[in-house]
Amino acid sequence: MAAGWRLVGGWLAAVRGRVGGAKEPRVDSVRRMSVAVRGSGLWKRYGSGQTQVDALADVTAEFGQGRFTAIMGPSGSGKSTLLHCLAGLDKPTAGQVFVGDLDITRLPEKQLTHLRRDRIGFVFQAFNLVPTLTALENITLPLDLAGRKFDQEWLDTVIDTIGLKDRLGHKPSELSGGQQQRVACARALAARPDVVFADEPTGNLDSRSSADVLAFLHRSVRDFGQTVVMVTHDPTAASYADRVLFLADGELRSELLDPTAESVLDTMKQLDATAAAAG
Amino acid sequence: MVRLGLRSVLAHRSRFVLCTVAVLLGTAFVGGAMVFTDTLSAALKKNFSGSTADITVTPVDPVGVRTGRPATLTSDTVQRIAAVPGVAGANPELLVRDVQILGADGKPTETYGLPTYGGAWPRDAATAPFRVLDGRPPWGGSQLALDQSTASREGYVVGDQVRVVTGTEAVTAELTAITSPPLSGPAAGAPLVTFDPATAQLLLLGEPGWTSVGVAVTAGSDPATVSQAITKSLGDNVQVRTADQVAAAGENALDDAFGGYSAVLVLFAGLALFVGAFLIVNTFAMLVVQRSRELAMLRAIGASRGQVTASVLVEGLVIGAIGSTLGLLLGIGVAAGIRFGYRRLDLSIPDVALQVHPGTVVACYLVGIVVTVAAAYPAARRAGRFPPMAALRDEVALPERSLLFRLAIGGFMLLMAVVLYLIGVRARGLTGAVLLAFAAAITLLGVVMTSPLVSRYAVRALMWPFGREAPVILGRRNAERNPRRTSATASALMIAVALISGLLVIAASAKASIERDITDAIGTSELVVSSDDPATFSPAVADRIGKVAGVESVHRVRQQQGKAGDRTVQVSGVSDGTLDGPITAKLDAGSLDGLGGGQALVPRTLAKTLDLSTGETFDLTTNTGRHGLTVAGILAPNRQLNAIVVSLPTYASIGGATTDSVLYVDAAPGASPAGAIRAELKDYPTIQVRDQQAYVASARGPVNVALGVIGMLLGLAILIAILGIVNTLALGVVERTREIGLLRAIGMDRPQLRRMLRVESIAICLLGALLGLAIGVVFAASVQRVMVDDGLSVLDVPVPQLLVAVLLAGAVGVLAALWPSRRAARLDVLRAIATE
Ligand SMILES: Nc1ncnc2c1ncn2[C@@H]1O[C@H](COP(=O)(O)OP(=O)(O)OP(=O)(O)O)[C@@H](O)[C@H]1O
Ligand SMILES: [Mg+2]
């Protein structure tokens, strides 16, 4: 099935004249009963001529439900671009993204917005919160925007887990960076989305605050069956995930299951060596 | 620092656009007003260089107010002038204004606001105030001459029958000659109708007399010497001026009149600029915050406080200069447009080039630059205060200077306003009104100072009915986020709305007062007959109305102006029985009995000023000199009789003309003779026959005109206030780009985003509108109270109009948000998130 999609994606890309020859190796993900998000033959091209950059070059990946996936790679390798395409924030030049069974690359702007609101959570590296709203208001913002009734029980669970019960009435400017990121994670989870994307959520944090945020993401996967995809530079952070995907020059290069900090580091070294040999 | 300032303006030019527009509009108004009035006055001044007589002798007008019958010179005086050595010829002239020339369709000709003059055919063409172009001199009551532009505009040619209404008569006569319009003096360029001298005196004055004498001196005599000789021979009753003096006096009069015009226009321009200053203050405040890191960086690398401040002030200077330049050009363009329109009207105003005086240019630049730099100053000073360390910190949290200082100043102002208010309410009349106006101005400033303190709560209260949906909450919080900015934006609107609503209340009160005063003053009369222009009419009109079936009685009122003490007063002559019913005259003291014996009724206010009581005598000066009158009674305020009232014979004896001003007509029971009267007076098209209702409506007319004119002038201030809201929102969108990107990323759709901005905009608008409304209405109501005896007897708060104003403010809020929210909705989500 997945292979079929890959074919279709590659064909589509070929039709648009953007494929410069299939690039292997392809990394096969572990089969799960259901897939939360799937990117298929994703290309993202910026600029043209001399300044042309392929931020993504034929990336195909699946993210199973209830799994915690980390994406790693050197700066400029296309991690953020991939995340943005998967989250419907950006349109790939070619290829398709499926959230559940829905092809979101075809969705008009309005539906896409509503999809982000209802089925996708996003955590940025910084400036995640609306400064005029309190922590609690920030958490419930996607629900408020949707005009949906909250599942109070779920909300309580999420808030309990981030451990900021006594800070809910505070404005973001009155919270520390780590607390802000935890609030952002809680917001991403509040609507019980199909998948939560986090782009270097711990990039600006010290190790303690990072651990808090990562523990929270980990718990939300383990205890509540959420799906999380996280970009990170930090091998320790990646070790919280079930699986790590390695990206370089816009291509998937490698995959690691049940990673530890050490195995992640090893893989990174290996890839560096390959890159050095190739370069 | 200068280069830095210039660079910054270039780099942020899109953010300065509305700032520049505000300066532009204000200075365009200043420039346009000055250029146009200068041009018109230069054109009219040309008239005075064309004075034909060497010396002009005019009577000294003892009243000094041009109304009713003009002061005149007798033929005897003319002969005495002719006898003075050095005088070659003394030519009596007659020129009287407020005449109507009727078009072929029987309607008064359109003169575009110029008064029409009637005159006597000159004895000597050399000293005549106009030239003869064609035809033969008119002779007798059935011949007349017209000026060329009137004739050509109405399509009259020599031989046509033309109907003319003067203050004393209405005649139809044959057009026998075409003249130029009057060539010099105040009448220059105005429509003119002339008759032979005897007919002119009869039709225009109702009695013999001349309004001036044009003197030609013998060859070789010095006009100045001759004019002294004439003065010596005639005494103080006449004014003798050489051609130069006539020109100078005329120019002075014009300068005064136009100076007054320009002053009023510039006042409104100043108001617009003042409102615009809020916009500029906001723009600079926001830009400085946005650039705080850059400015702190400058400090870190060694720029002094003064240098950083100067760099921001240079930006203000540049914006001010650009705005003033564009404004001046626009102003000149508008003035040129108006001048073009004026020339198309074919009025015989001399043609001069557009007058752009150096003073105008200087005024525009001065005003534009001073306002901009002054408005940029607070932000510039703050910029200098950024600690160099701020450059290193991630997010520059500027400690807003405590509002305490502002609160203190604002509180002091409000206190002063209260004191002024209390004094004003106690002082009656115009003084009180002026004091209240000052109090209102200070209140507005005080509220401007203190409103950041309350704006948060006010916004919350105002937005409460809009519900608690996410976009509403977000919009409201944005409006609360920066109280200074919100209240500065709202303040501009507040000032404009306060003026408009005050104006509405006073206008409505004036109209209601007119209605009540007229109903109170007019008793049993069913119809009021009057004439607009000329204001008087032939006594034959009353006689003819008296013969119309269904008319029971006709009462005449004649009016002119006089002077009692140093006050100009209205003097009315009334026919017998007028005060016994047709007009309701209430007396504070005395009785009506004395009227028949030559005594006078004196209005209450005048009696108070002159300290008169019944039985005392006082001097009344009319254009025939001083007359002693005895007080028969004191009149309570009465709109129709706000005058010294005498009987008709007494009126004639103190120099009153035998022309009627108003007629009050009683109809026989059950009859309604209005239609029949109108039919009877068909050949007097300037005469209006009105029932009470229509009379009230006509009396209210000027109020509506004033309301329209002032409203239009205030419109500019409103426009700039609205631009200010657009500006604040648009800059807010720029400032909050990342936040907007975040909101979009987590699922806010475009309609919600637009709604968020709309809510913020409406909050600002309602805040400004309601504050302005409250202040405007309260002060206008107080003004009405102190003016209760001076024409504003009734308070009328036009609730529906004011409600409409509030709704409009809301609508303006919606409109103002359109453009900024379109920009916000177009932001690319990813790029917005990535912005610094
Ligand atoms: N808007 C853009 N225009 C042009 N090129 C872009 C744009 N956005 C990204 N790129 C390029 O695409 C490539 C991938 O960028 P991306 O932001 O996905 O990298 P990243 O892996 O997230 O890097 P980092 O770890 O530094 O965040 C880079 O070479 C970048 O220069
Ligand atoms: Mg990135």
Coordinates of N, CA, C and O in Angstrom, one line a residue, chain B residues 695-825:
Chain B
Y695 N -43.2 80.1 8.6 CA -42.4 81.2 9.1 C -41.3 80.7 10.0 O -40.1 81.0 9.9
V696 N -41.7 79.7 10.9 CA -40.7 79.1 11.8 C -39.6 78.4 11.0 O -38.4 78.6 11.2
A697 N -40.1 77.7 10.0 CA -39.1 76.9 9.1 C -38.1 77.9 8.5 O -36.9 77.6 8.4
S698 N -38.6 79.0 8.0 CA -37.7 80.0 7.3 C -36.8 80.6 8.3 O -35.6 80.8 8.0
A699 N -37.2 80.8 9.6 CA -36.4 81.4 10.6 C -35.3 80.4 11.0 O -34.2 80.8 11.4
R700 N -35.6 79.1 10.9 CA -34.6 78.1 11.2 C -33.6 77.9 10.1 O -32.5 77.3 10.4
G701 N -33.9 78.4 8.9 CA -33.0 78.2 7.8 C -31.5 78.5 8.1 O -30.7 77.6 7.9
P702 N -31.2 79.7 8.6 CA -29.8 80.0 8.8 C -29.1 79.0 9.7 O -27.9 78.8 9.6
V703 N -29.9 78.5 10.7 CA -29.3 77.6 11.7 C -28.8 76.3 10.9 O -27.7 75.8 11.1
N704 N -29.7 75.9 10.0 CA -29.3 74.7 9.2 C -28.1 75.0 8.3 O -27.2 74.1 8.2
V705 N -28.0 76.2 7.7 CA -26.9 76.5 6.9 C -25.6 76.5 7.8 O -24.6 75.9 7.4
A706 N -25.7 77.2 8.9 CA -24.5 77.2 9.8 C -24.1 75.8 10.2 O -22.9 75.5 10.2
L707 N -25.1 75.0 10.5 CA -24.8 73.6 10.9 C -24.1 72.9 9.8 O -23.1 72.2 10.0
G708 N -24.6 73.1 8.6 CA -23.9 72.4 7.4 C -22.5 72.9 7.2 O -21.6 72.1 7.1
V709 N -22.3 74.2 7.3 CA -20.9 74.7 7.0 C -20.0 74.3 8.1 O -18.9 73.7 7.8
I710 N -20.4 74.4 9.4 CA -19.5 74.1 10.5 C -19.2 72.5 10.4 O -18.1 72.1 10.6
G711 N -20.3 71.8 10.2 CA -20.2 70.4 10.1 C -19.2 70.0 9.0 O -18.3 69.1 9.3
M712 N -19.2 70.6 7.9 CA -18.3 70.3 6.8 C -16.8 70.6 7.2 O -15.9 69.8 7.0
L713 N -16.7 71.7 7.9 CA -15.3 72.1 8.4 C -14.8 71.1 9.4 O -13.7 70.7 9.4
L714 N -15.7 70.6 10.3 CA -15.3 69.7 11.3 C -15.1 68.3 10.6 O -14.4 67.4 11.2
G715 N -15.7 68.1 9.5 CA -15.5 66.8 8.8 C -14.1 66.4 8.6 O -13.7 65.3 8.7
L716 N -13.2 67.5 8.4 CA -11.8 67.2 8.1 C -11.2 66.6 9.4 O -10.4 65.6 9.3
A717 N -11.6 67.2 10.6 CA -11.1 66.6 11.8 C -11.5 65.2 12.0 O -10.7 64.3 12.4
I718 N -12.8 64.9 11.7 CA -13.3 63.5 11.8 C -12.5 62.6 10.9 O -12.1 61.5 11.3
L719 N -12.3 63.1 9.7 CA -11.6 62.2 8.7 C -10.2 61.9 9.2 O -9.8 60.7 9.2
I720 N -9.5 62.9 9.8 CA -8.2 62.6 10.3 C -8.2 61.7 11.5 O -7.4 60.8 11.7
A721 N -9.2 61.9 12.3 CA -9.4 61.0 13.5 C -9.6 59.5 13.0 O -9.0 58.6 13.6
I722 N -10.3 59.3 11.9 CA -10.5 58.0 11.4 C -9.2 57.4 10.8 O -8.9 56.3 11.1
L723 N -8.5 58.3 10.1 CA -7.2 57.9 9.6 C -6.3 57.4 10.8 O -5.6 56.5 10.7
G724 N -6.5 58.1 11.9 CA -5.7 57.7 13.1 C -6.0 56.3 13.5 O -5.1 55.6 13.9
I725 N -7.3 55.9 13.5 CA -7.6 54.6 13.9 C -7.0 53.6 12.9 O -6.5 52.6 13.3
V726 N -7.2 53.9 11.6 CA -6.6 53.0 10.6 C -5.1 52.8 10.9 O -4.6 51.7 10.8
N727 N -4.5 54.0 11.1 CA -3.0 54.0 11.4 C -2.7 53.1 12.6 O -1.8 52.3 12.5
T728 N -3.4 53.3 13.7 CA -3.0 52.5 14.8 C -3.2 51.0 14.6 O -2.4 50.2 14.9
L729 N -4.3 50.7 13.9 CA -4.6 49.2 13.6 C -3.5 48.7 12.7 O -3.0 47.6 12.9
A730 N -3.2 49.5 11.6 CA -2.2 49.0 10.6 C -0.9 48.8 11.3 O -0.2 47.8 11.0
L731 N -0.4 49.8 12.0 CA 0.9 49.6 12.7 C 0.8 48.5 13.7 O 1.8 47.8 13.9
G732 N -0.3 48.3 14.3 CA -0.5 47.2 15.3 C -0.3 45.9 14.6 O 0.3 44.9 15.1
V733 N -0.8 45.8 13.4 CA -0.7 44.5 12.6 C 0.8 44.3 12.3 O 1.3 43.2 12.5
V734 N 1.5 45.3 11.9 CA 2.9 45.2 11.7 C 3.6 44.7 12.9 O 4.4 43.8 12.9
E735 N 3.3 45.4 14.0 CA 4.0 45.1 15.3 C 3.7 43.7 15.8 O 4.5 43.0 16.4
R736 N 2.5 43.2 15.5 CA 2.1 41.9 16.0 C 2.1 40.8 15.0 O 1.4 39.8 15.0
T737 N 2.9 41.0 13.9 CA 3.0 40.1 12.8 C 3.1 38.6 13.3 O 2.4 37.7 12.9
R738 N 4.1 38.5 14.2 CA 4.4 37.1 14.7 C 3.2 36.5 15.4 O 2.8 35.3 15.2
E739 N 2.6 37.3 16.2 CA 1.4 36.9 17.0 C 0.3 36.4 16.0 O -0.4 35.4 16.2
I740 N 0.1 37.2 15.0 CA -0.9 36.9 14.0 C -0.6 35.6 13.3 O -1.4 34.7 13.1
G741 N 0.7 35.4 13.0 CA 1.1 34.2 12.4 C 0.8 33.0 13.3 O 0.3 32.0 12.8
L742 N 1.1 33.2 14.5 CA 0.9 32.1 15.5 C -0.6 31.8 15.5 O -1.0 30.6 15.5
L743 N -1.4 32.8 15.6 CA -2.9 32.6 15.7 C -3.3 31.8 14.5 O -4.2 30.9 14.5
R744 N -2.8 32.2 13.3 CA -3.2 31.6 12.1 C -2.7 30.1 12.1 O -3.5 29.2 11.7
A745 N -1.5 29.9 12.6 CA -1.0 28.5 12.6 C -1.8 27.6 13.5 O -2.0 26.5 13.1
I746 N -2.3 28.1 14.6 CA -3.0 27.2 15.5 C -4.5 27.2 15.1 O -5.3 26.7 15.9
G747 N -4.9 27.8 14.0 CA -6.2 27.6 13.5 C -7.2 28.7 13.5 O -8.4 28.5 13.4
M748 N -6.7 29.9 13.6 CA -7.6 31.1 13.5 C -7.9 31.3 12.0 O -6.9 31.5 11.3
D749 N -9.1 31.3 11.5 CA -9.3 31.5 10.1 C -9.4 33.0 9.8 O -9.4 33.8 10.7
R750 N -9.4 33.3 8.5 CA -9.4 34.7 8.2 C -10.5 35.5 8.7 O -10.4 36.6 9.2
P751 N -11.8 35.0 8.6 CA -12.9 35.8 9.1 C -12.7 36.1 10.6 O -13.0 37.2 11.1
Q752 N -12.1 35.1 11.4 CA -11.9 35.3 12.8 C -10.9 36.4 13.0 O -11.0 37.2 13.9
L753 N -9.8 36.4 12.2 CA -8.8 37.4 12.3 C -9.3 38.8 12.0 O -9.1 39.7 12.7
R754 N -10.1 38.8 11.0 CA -10.7 40.1 10.6 C -11.6 40.6 11.8 O -11.6 41.8 12.1
R755 N -12.3 39.6 12.3 CA -13.2 40.0 13.4 C -12.4 40.5 14.6 O -12.8 41.5 15.3
M756 N -11.3 39.9 14.9 CA -10.5 40.3 16.0 C -10.1 41.8 15.8 O -10.2 42.6 16.7
L757 N -9.6 42.2 14.6 CA -9.2 43.5 14.4 C -10.4 44.5 14.4 O -10.3 45.6 14.9
R758 N -11.5 44.0 13.9 CA -12.7 44.8 13.9 C -13.2 45.2 15.3 O -13.5 46.3 15.6
V759 N -13.1 44.2 16.2 CA -13.5 44.4 17.6 C -12.6 45.5 18.2 O -13.0 46.4 18.8
E760 N -11.3 45.4 17.9 CA -10.4 46.4 18.5 C -10.7 47.7 18.0 O -10.8 48.7 18.7
S761 N -11.0 47.8 16.7 CA -11.3 49.1 16.1 C -12.6 49.7 16.6 O -12.7 50.8 17.0
I762 N -13.6 48.8 16.7 CA -14.9 49.3 17.3 C -14.7 49.7 18.7 O -15.3 50.8 19.1
A763 N -13.9 49.0 19.5 CA -13.7 49.4 20.9 C -13.1 50.8 20.9 O -13.6 51.6 21.7
I764 N -12.1 51.1 20.1 CA -11.5 52.4 20.1 C -12.5 53.5 19.7 O -12.7 54.5 20.3
C765 N -13.3 53.2 18.6 CA -14.3 54.1 18.1 C -15.3 54.4 19.2 O -15.7 55.6 19.4
L766 N -15.9 53.4 19.8 CA -16.9 53.6 20.7 C -16.4 54.4 21.9 O -17.1 55.3 22.4
L767 N -15.2 54.1 22.3 CA -14.6 54.8 23.5 C -14.5 56.3 23.1 O -15.0 57.1 23.9
G768 N -14.0 56.6 22.0 CA -13.8 58.0 21.6 C -15.2 58.6 21.4 O -15.4 59.7 21.9
A769 N -16.1 57.9 20.7 CA -17.4 58.5 20.4 C -18.2 58.8 21.7 O -18.8 59.9 21.9
L770 N -18.2 57.8 22.6 CA -19.0 58.0 23.8 C -18.5 59.1 24.7 O -19.2 59.9 25.2
L771 N -17.2 59.1 24.9 CA -16.6 60.2 25.7 C -16.9 61.5 25.1 O -17.3 62.5 25.8
G772 N -16.6 61.6 23.8 CA -16.9 62.9 23.1 C -18.3 63.3 23.2 O -18.7 64.4 23.4
L773 N -19.2 62.3 23.0 CA -20.7 62.6 23.1 C -21.0 63.1 24.4 O -21.7 64.1 24.6
A774 N -20.5 62.5 25.5 CA -20.9 62.9 26.8 C -20.4 64.3 27.1 O -21.2 65.2 27.5
I775 N -19.1 64.6 26.7 CA -18.6 65.9 27.0 C -19.3 67.0 26.1 O -19.7 68.0 26.6
G776 N -19.5 66.6 24.8 CA -20.2 67.6 23.9 C -21.6 67.9 24.4 O -22.0 69.1 24.5
V777 N -22.4 66.9 24.8 CA -23.8 67.1 25.2 C -23.8 67.9 26.5 O -24.6 68.8 26.6
V778 N -23.0 67.5 27.5 CA -23.1 68.2 28.8 C -22.7 69.6 28.6 O -23.5 70.5 29.1
F779 N -21.7 69.9 27.9 CA -21.3 71.3 27.8 C -22.3 72.1 26.9 O -22.6 73.3 27.2
A780 N -22.8 71.5 25.9 CA -23.7 72.2 25.0 C -25.0 72.5 25.8 O -25.6 73.6 25.8
A781 N -25.4 71.6 26.7 CA -26.6 71.8 27.5 C -26.3 72.9 28.5 O -27.2 73.8 28.7
S782 N -25.1 73.0 29.0 CA -24.8 74.1 29.9 C -24.8 75.4 29.2 O -25.3 76.4 29.7
V783 N -24.3 75.4 28.0 CA -24.2 76.6 27.2 C -25.7 77.1 27.0 O -26.0 78.3 27.1
Q784 N -26.6 76.2 26.7 CA -28.0 76.5 26.5 C -28.5 77.2 27.8 O -29.2 78.2 27.7
R785 N -28.1 76.7 28.9 CA -28.7 77.2 30.2 C -28.2 78.6 30.4 O -29.0 79.5 30.8
V786 N -26.9 78.9 30.1 CA -26.5 80.3 30.3 C -27.0 81.2 29.3 O -27.1 82.4 29.5
M787 N -27.4 80.7 28.1 CA -27.8 81.5 27.0 C -29.4 81.6 27.0 O -29.9 81.9 25.9
V788 N -30.0 81.2 28.1 CA -31.4 81.0 28.0 C -32.1 82.3 27.7 O -33.2 82.3 27.0
D789 N -31.5 83.5 28.0 CA -32.2 84.8 27.6 C -31.6 85.3 26.4 O -31.9 86.4 26.0
D790 N -30.7 84.6 25.7 CA -30.0 85.2 24.6 C -30.2 84.3 23.3 O -29.3 84.0 22.6
G791 N -31.5 83.9 23.2 CA -31.8 83.1 21.9 C -31.8 81.6 22.1 O -32.2 80.9 21.1
L792 N -31.4 81.1 23.2 CA -31.5 79.6 23.4 C -32.4 79.3 24.6 O -32.0 78.8 25.6
S793 N -33.7 79.6 24.4 CA -34.6 79.5 25.5 C -34.9 78.0 25.8 O -35.3 77.7 26.9
V794 N -34.8 77.1 24.8 CA -35.2 75.7 25.0 C -34.0 74.8 24.8 O -33.2 75.0 23.9
L795 N -33.9 73.8 25.6 CA -32.9 72.8 25.4 C -33.5 71.6 24.6 O -34.6 71.1 25.0
D796 N -32.8 71.3 23.6 CA -33.3 70.1 22.8 C -32.1 69.2 22.5 O -31.2 69.6 21.8
V797 N -32.1 68.1 23.1 CA -31.0 67.1 22.8 C -31.6 66.2 21.8 O -32.5 65.4 22.0
P798 N -31.0 66.2 20.6 CA -31.6 65.4 19.5 C -31.1 64.0 19.6 O -30.2 63.5 19.0
V799 N -31.8 63.2 20.5 CA -31.4 61.9 20.8 C -31.2 61.0 19.6 O -30.2 60.3 19.4
P800 N -32.2 61.0 18.7 CA -32.0 60.1 17.5 C -30.8 60.4 16.7 O -30.0 59.5 16.4
Q801 N -30.5 61.7 16.5 CA -29.3 62.1 15.8 C -28.0 61.6 16.5 O -27.1 61.2 15.9
L802 N -28.1 61.8 17.8 CA -26.9 61.4 18.6 C -26.7 59.9 18.6 O -25.6 59.4 18.5
L803 N -27.8 59.2 18.6 CA -27.7 57.7 18.5 C -27.2 57.3 17.2 O -26.3 56.4 17.1
V804 N -27.6 58.0 16.2 CA -27.1 57.7 14.8 C -25.6 58.0 14.9 O -24.8 57.2 14.3
A805 N -25.2 59.0 15.6 CA -23.7 59.3 15.6 C -23.0 58.2 16.3 O -21.9 57.8 15.8
V806 N -23.5 57.6 17.3 CA -22.8 56.5 18.0 C -22.8 55.3 17.1 O -21.7 54.6 16.9
L807 N -23.9 55.0 16.4 CA -23.9 53.9 15.5 C -22.9 54.1 14.4 O -22.2 53.2 13.9
L808 N -22.9 55.4 13.9 CA -21.9 55.7 12.9 C -20.5 55.4 13.3 O -19.7 54.9 12.6
A809 N -20.2 55.8 14.6 CA -18.9 55.6 15.2 C -18.6 54.1 15.1 O -17.5 53.7 14.7
G810 N -19.6 53.2 15.4 CA -19.3 51.8 15.3 C -19.1 51.4 13.9 O -18.1 50.6 13.6
A811 N -19.8 52.0 13.0 CA -19.7 51.7 11.6 C -18.3 52.1 11.1 O -17.6 51.4 10.3
V812 N -17.9 53.3 11.6 CA -16.5 53.8 11.2 C -15.5 52.8 11.7 O -14.5 52.5 11.0
G813 N -15.7 52.3 12.9 CA -14.8 51.3 13.4 C -14.7 50.1 12.5 O -13.6 49.6 12.2
V814 N -15.8 49.6 12.0 CA -15.8 48.5 11.1 C -15.0 48.9 9.8 O -14.2 48.1 9.3
L815 N -15.3 50.1 9.3 CA -14.6 50.5 8.0 C -13.1 50.7 8.3 O -12.3 50.3 7.4
A816 N -12.8 51.3 9.4 CA -11.4 51.6 9.7 C -10.6 50.3 9.7 O -9.4 50.2 9.4
A817 N -11.3 49.2 10.1 CA -10.5 47.9 10.3 C -10.4 47.2 9.0 O -9.6 46.2 8.9
L818 N -11.1 47.6 7.9 CA -11.1 46.9 6.7 C -9.7 46.7 6.1 O -9.3 45.6 5.8
W819 N -9.0 47.8 5.9 CA -7.7 47.8 5.3 C -6.7 47.0 6.1 O -6.0 46.1 5.6
P820 N -6.5 47.4 7.4 CA -5.6 46.7 8.2 C -5.9 45.2 8.3 O -4.9 44.4 8.2
S821 N -7.1 44.8 8.4 CA -7.4 43.4 8.5 C -7.2 42.7 7.2 O -6.9 41.5 7.2
R822 N -7.3 43.4 6.1 CA -7.0 42.7 4.8 C -5.5 42.4 4.8 O -5.1 41.4 4.3
R823 N -4.8 43.4 5.2 CA -3.3 43.2 5.3 C -3.0 42.0 6.2 O -2.1 41.2 5.8
A824 N -3.6 42.0 7.3 CA -3.3 41.0 8.3 C -3.7 39.6 7.7 O -2.9 38.6 7.9
A825 N -4.8 39.5 7.0 CA -5.3 38.2 6.5 C -4.4 37.7 5.4 O -4.2 36.5 5.2

